[in-house]
Coordinates of C-alpha atoms in Angstrom, one line a residue:
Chain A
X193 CA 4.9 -2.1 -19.1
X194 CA 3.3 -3.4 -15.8
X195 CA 0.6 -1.0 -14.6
X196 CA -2.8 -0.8 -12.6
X197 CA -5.1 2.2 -13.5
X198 CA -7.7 2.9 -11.4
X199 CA -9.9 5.6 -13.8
X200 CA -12.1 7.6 -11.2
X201 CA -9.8 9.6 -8.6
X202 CA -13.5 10.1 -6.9
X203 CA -16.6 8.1 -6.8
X204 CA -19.7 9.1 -4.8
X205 CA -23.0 7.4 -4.8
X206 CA -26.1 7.3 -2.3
X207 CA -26.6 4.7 0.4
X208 CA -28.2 1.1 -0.6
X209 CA -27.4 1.9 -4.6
X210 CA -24.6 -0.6 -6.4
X211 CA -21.2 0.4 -6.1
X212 CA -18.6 0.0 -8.6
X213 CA -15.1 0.8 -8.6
X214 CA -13.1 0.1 -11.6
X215 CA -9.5 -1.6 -12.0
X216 CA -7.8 -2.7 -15.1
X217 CA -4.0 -3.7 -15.7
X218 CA -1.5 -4.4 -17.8
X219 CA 0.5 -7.5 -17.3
X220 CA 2.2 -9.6 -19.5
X221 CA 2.4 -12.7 -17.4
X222 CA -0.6 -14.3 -15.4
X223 CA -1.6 -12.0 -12.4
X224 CA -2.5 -12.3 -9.0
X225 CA -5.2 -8.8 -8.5
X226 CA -5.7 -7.1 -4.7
X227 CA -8.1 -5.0 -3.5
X228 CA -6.8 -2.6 -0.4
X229 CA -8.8 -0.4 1.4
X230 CA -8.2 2.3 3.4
X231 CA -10.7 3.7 6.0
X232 CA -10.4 7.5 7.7
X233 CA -7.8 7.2 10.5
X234 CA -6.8 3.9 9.5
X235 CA -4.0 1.6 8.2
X236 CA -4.4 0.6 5.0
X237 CA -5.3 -3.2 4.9
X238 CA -6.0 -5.7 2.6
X239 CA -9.6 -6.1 1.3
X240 CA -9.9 -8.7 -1.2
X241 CA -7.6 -11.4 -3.2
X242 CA -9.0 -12.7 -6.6
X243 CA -7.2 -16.0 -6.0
X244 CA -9.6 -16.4 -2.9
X245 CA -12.8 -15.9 -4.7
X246 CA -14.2 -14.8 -1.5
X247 CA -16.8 -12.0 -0.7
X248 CA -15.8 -9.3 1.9
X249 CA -17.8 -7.0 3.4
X250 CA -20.4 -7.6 0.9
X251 CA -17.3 -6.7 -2.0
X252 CA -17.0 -9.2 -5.0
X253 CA -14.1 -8.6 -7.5
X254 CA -14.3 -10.7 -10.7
X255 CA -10.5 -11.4 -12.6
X256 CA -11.4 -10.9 -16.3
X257 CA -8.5 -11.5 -18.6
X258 CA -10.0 -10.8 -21.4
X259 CA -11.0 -6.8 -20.4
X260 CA -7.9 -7.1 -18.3
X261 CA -10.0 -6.0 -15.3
X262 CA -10.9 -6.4 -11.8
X263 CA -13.7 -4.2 -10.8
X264 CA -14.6 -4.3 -7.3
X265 CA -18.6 -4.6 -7.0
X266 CA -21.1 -4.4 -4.3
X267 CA -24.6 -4.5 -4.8
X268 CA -25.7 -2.1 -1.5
X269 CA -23.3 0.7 -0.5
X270 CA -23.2 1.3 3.3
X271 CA -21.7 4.3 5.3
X272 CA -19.0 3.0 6.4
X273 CA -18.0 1.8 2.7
X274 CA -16.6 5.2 2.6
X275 CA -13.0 4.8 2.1
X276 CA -9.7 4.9 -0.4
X277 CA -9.5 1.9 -2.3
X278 CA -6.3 0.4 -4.0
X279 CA -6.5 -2.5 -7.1
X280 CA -3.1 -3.9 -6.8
X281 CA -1.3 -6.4 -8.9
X282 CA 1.6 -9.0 -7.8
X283 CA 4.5 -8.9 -10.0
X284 CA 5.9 -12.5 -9.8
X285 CA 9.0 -11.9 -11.0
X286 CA 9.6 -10.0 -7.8
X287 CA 7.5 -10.5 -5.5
X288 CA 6.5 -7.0 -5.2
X289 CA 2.4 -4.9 -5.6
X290 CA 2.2 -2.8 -8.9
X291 CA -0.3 0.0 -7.9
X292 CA -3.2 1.7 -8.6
X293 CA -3.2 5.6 -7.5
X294 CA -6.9 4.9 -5.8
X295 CA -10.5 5.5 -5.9
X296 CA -11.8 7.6 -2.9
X297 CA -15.5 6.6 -2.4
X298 CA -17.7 8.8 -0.8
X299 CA -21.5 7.2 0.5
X300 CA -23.8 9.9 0.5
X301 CA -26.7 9.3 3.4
Chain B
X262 CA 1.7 -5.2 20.8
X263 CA 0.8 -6.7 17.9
X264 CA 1.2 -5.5 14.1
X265 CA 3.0 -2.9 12.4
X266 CA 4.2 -0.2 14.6
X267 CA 5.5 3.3 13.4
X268 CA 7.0 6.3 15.2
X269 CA 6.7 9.4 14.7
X270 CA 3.3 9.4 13.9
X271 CA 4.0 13.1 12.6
X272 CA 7.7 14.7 12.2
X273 CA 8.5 18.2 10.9
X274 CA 11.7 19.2 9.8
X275 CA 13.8 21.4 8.0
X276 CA 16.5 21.2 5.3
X277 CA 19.0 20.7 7.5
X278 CA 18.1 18.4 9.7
X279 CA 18.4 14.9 10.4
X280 CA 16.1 12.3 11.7
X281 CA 15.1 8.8 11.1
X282 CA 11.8 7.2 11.3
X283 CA 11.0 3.3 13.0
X284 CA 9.1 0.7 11.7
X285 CA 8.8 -2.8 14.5
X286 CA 6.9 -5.5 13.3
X287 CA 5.2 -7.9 16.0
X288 CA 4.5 -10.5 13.1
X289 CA 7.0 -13.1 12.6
X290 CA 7.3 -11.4 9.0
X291 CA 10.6 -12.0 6.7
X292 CA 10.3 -8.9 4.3
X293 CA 10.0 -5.4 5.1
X294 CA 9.1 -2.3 3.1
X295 CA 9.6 1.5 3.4
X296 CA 6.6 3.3 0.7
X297 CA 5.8 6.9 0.1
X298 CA 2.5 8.0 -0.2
X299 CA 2.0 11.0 -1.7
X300 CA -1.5 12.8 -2.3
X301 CA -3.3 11.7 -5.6
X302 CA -0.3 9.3 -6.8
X303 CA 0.2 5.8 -6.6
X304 CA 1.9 4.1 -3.4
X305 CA 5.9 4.5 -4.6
X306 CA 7.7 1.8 -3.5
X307 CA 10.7 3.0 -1.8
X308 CA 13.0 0.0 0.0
X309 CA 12.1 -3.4 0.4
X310 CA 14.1 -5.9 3.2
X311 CA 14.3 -9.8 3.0
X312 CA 16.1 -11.2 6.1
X313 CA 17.6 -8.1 6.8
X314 CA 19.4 -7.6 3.1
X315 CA 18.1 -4.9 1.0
X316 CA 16.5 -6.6 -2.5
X317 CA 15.5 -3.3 -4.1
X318 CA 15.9 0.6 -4.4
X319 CA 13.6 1.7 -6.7
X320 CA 16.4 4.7 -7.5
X321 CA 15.3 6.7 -4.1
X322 CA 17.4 9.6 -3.7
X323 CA 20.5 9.5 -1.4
X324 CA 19.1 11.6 1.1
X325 CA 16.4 8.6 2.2
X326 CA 18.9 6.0 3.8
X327 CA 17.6 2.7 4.9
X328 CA 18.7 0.8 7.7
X329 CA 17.4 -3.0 8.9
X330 CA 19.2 -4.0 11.9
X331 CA 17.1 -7.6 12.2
X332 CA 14.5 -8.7 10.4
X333 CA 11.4 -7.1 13.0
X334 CA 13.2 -3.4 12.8
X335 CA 12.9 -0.9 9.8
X336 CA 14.5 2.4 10.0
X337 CA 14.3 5.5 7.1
X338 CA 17.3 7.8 8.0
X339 CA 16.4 11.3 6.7
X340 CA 18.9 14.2 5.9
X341 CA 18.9 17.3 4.0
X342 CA 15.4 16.6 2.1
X343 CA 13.3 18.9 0.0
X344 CA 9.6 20.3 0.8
X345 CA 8.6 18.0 -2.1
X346 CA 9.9 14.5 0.1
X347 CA 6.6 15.5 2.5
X348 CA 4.1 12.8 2.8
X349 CA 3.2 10.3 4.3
X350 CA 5.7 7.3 5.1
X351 CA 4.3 3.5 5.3
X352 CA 6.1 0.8 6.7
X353 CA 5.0 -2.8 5.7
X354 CA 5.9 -6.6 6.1
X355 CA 5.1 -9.1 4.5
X356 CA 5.4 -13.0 5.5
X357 CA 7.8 -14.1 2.7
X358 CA 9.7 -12.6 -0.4
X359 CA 9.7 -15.9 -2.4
X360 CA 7.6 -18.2 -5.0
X361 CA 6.5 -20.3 -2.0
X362 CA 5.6 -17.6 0.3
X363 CA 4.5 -14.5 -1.2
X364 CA 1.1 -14.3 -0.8
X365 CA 0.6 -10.3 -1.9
X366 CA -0.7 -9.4 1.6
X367 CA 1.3 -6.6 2.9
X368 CA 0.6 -5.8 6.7
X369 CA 0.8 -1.9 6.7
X370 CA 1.9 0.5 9.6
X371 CA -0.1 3.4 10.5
X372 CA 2.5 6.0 8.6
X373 CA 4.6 8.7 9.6
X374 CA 3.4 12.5 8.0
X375 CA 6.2 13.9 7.2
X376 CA 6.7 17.7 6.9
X377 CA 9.3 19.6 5.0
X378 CA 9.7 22.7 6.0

């Protein structure tokens, strides 16, 4: 079955140390992986596509089939880092997100 | 104004009543979708639209009736719900429901909380 698990319900970690926030999936075809964040008050909104290889906000996420994850990294967590964070994977067959239940991150000053 | 827009913002109800909550989208967008977001689960997909024809009810309870008049306007009719249908409502669009378009970026709304009383 199609799923994204994201394991930590809760991450918290001090300002300027490396972030990690884990993602792994099951998926039988090839997948497309999403990061969505969403800040206090705020809409949730997409972060990062894997397709794009792009960096975000100082946010890298690596696709790696073989561990089947997509762990979204940043080297120097900042304040406003402090958010929820989806994984999300596209389901081709339907054009819809499979999602993870999110990782609230909490920067500690 | 631009984006996803939502009303209410916050709507409490009881059993009995009915109401219906709005989604407008200012994008140009071709699919719509009505998600519940519950605390500590995963977004549940609820309804999704493509040019106004409803592609999938992920088997949402009778009570939750969609409506999608055009392809920028979303409604969620509401009647007799349960304390447990309380959360929080997102509308989204996307550009395209199709190989060629789907891109995976969904343009969320600010939500509507909804309480069940």
């Amino acid at each position: 079955a199609q799923r994204v698990t994201q394991p930590e319900k809760l991450l918290s970690v001090f300002k300027g140390a490396p972030v990690e926030l884990k993602c792994n999936y099951s998926y039988s075809g090839s997948p497309e992986l999403f990061w969505y964040v969403q800040y206090s008050r705020q809409r949730l909104q997409l972060l990062l596509r894997h397709i794009s290889r792009e960096s975000i906000k100082g946010f890298t996420a690596d696709l790696n089939k073989g561990e089947t994850s997509f762990h979204l990294k940043k080297p120097f967590a900042q304040e406003e880092d402090s958010a929820m964070y989806y994984c999300a994977l596209s389901d081709d067959s339907n054009y819809q997100l499979i999602w993870g239940a999110g990782t609230k991150l909490i920067i500690k000053p | 104004e631009t984006g996803v827009t939502q009303t209410p913002r916050h709507l409490v109800m009881g059993m009995t009543n009915k109401k219906s909550l709005k989604c407008e989208q200012h994008l140009g967008h071709n699919a719509m979708y009505w998600y519940k977001q519950s605390a500590k689960k995963p977004l549940e997909l609820m309804f999704v639209y493509s040019l106004e024809e409803r592609v999938e009810n992920n088997s949402v309870p009778s009570r939750f009736s969609p409506e999608c008049p055009n392809s920028s306007h979303l409604f969620l009719h509401l009647h007799t719900l349960q304390p447990e249908d309380s959360a929080l409502y997102l509308c989204a669009s996307s550009q395209e429901l199709s190989p060629k378009g789907f891109t995976g970026e969904l343009f969320f709304g600010e939500g509507s909380r909804l309480t069940v009383l």
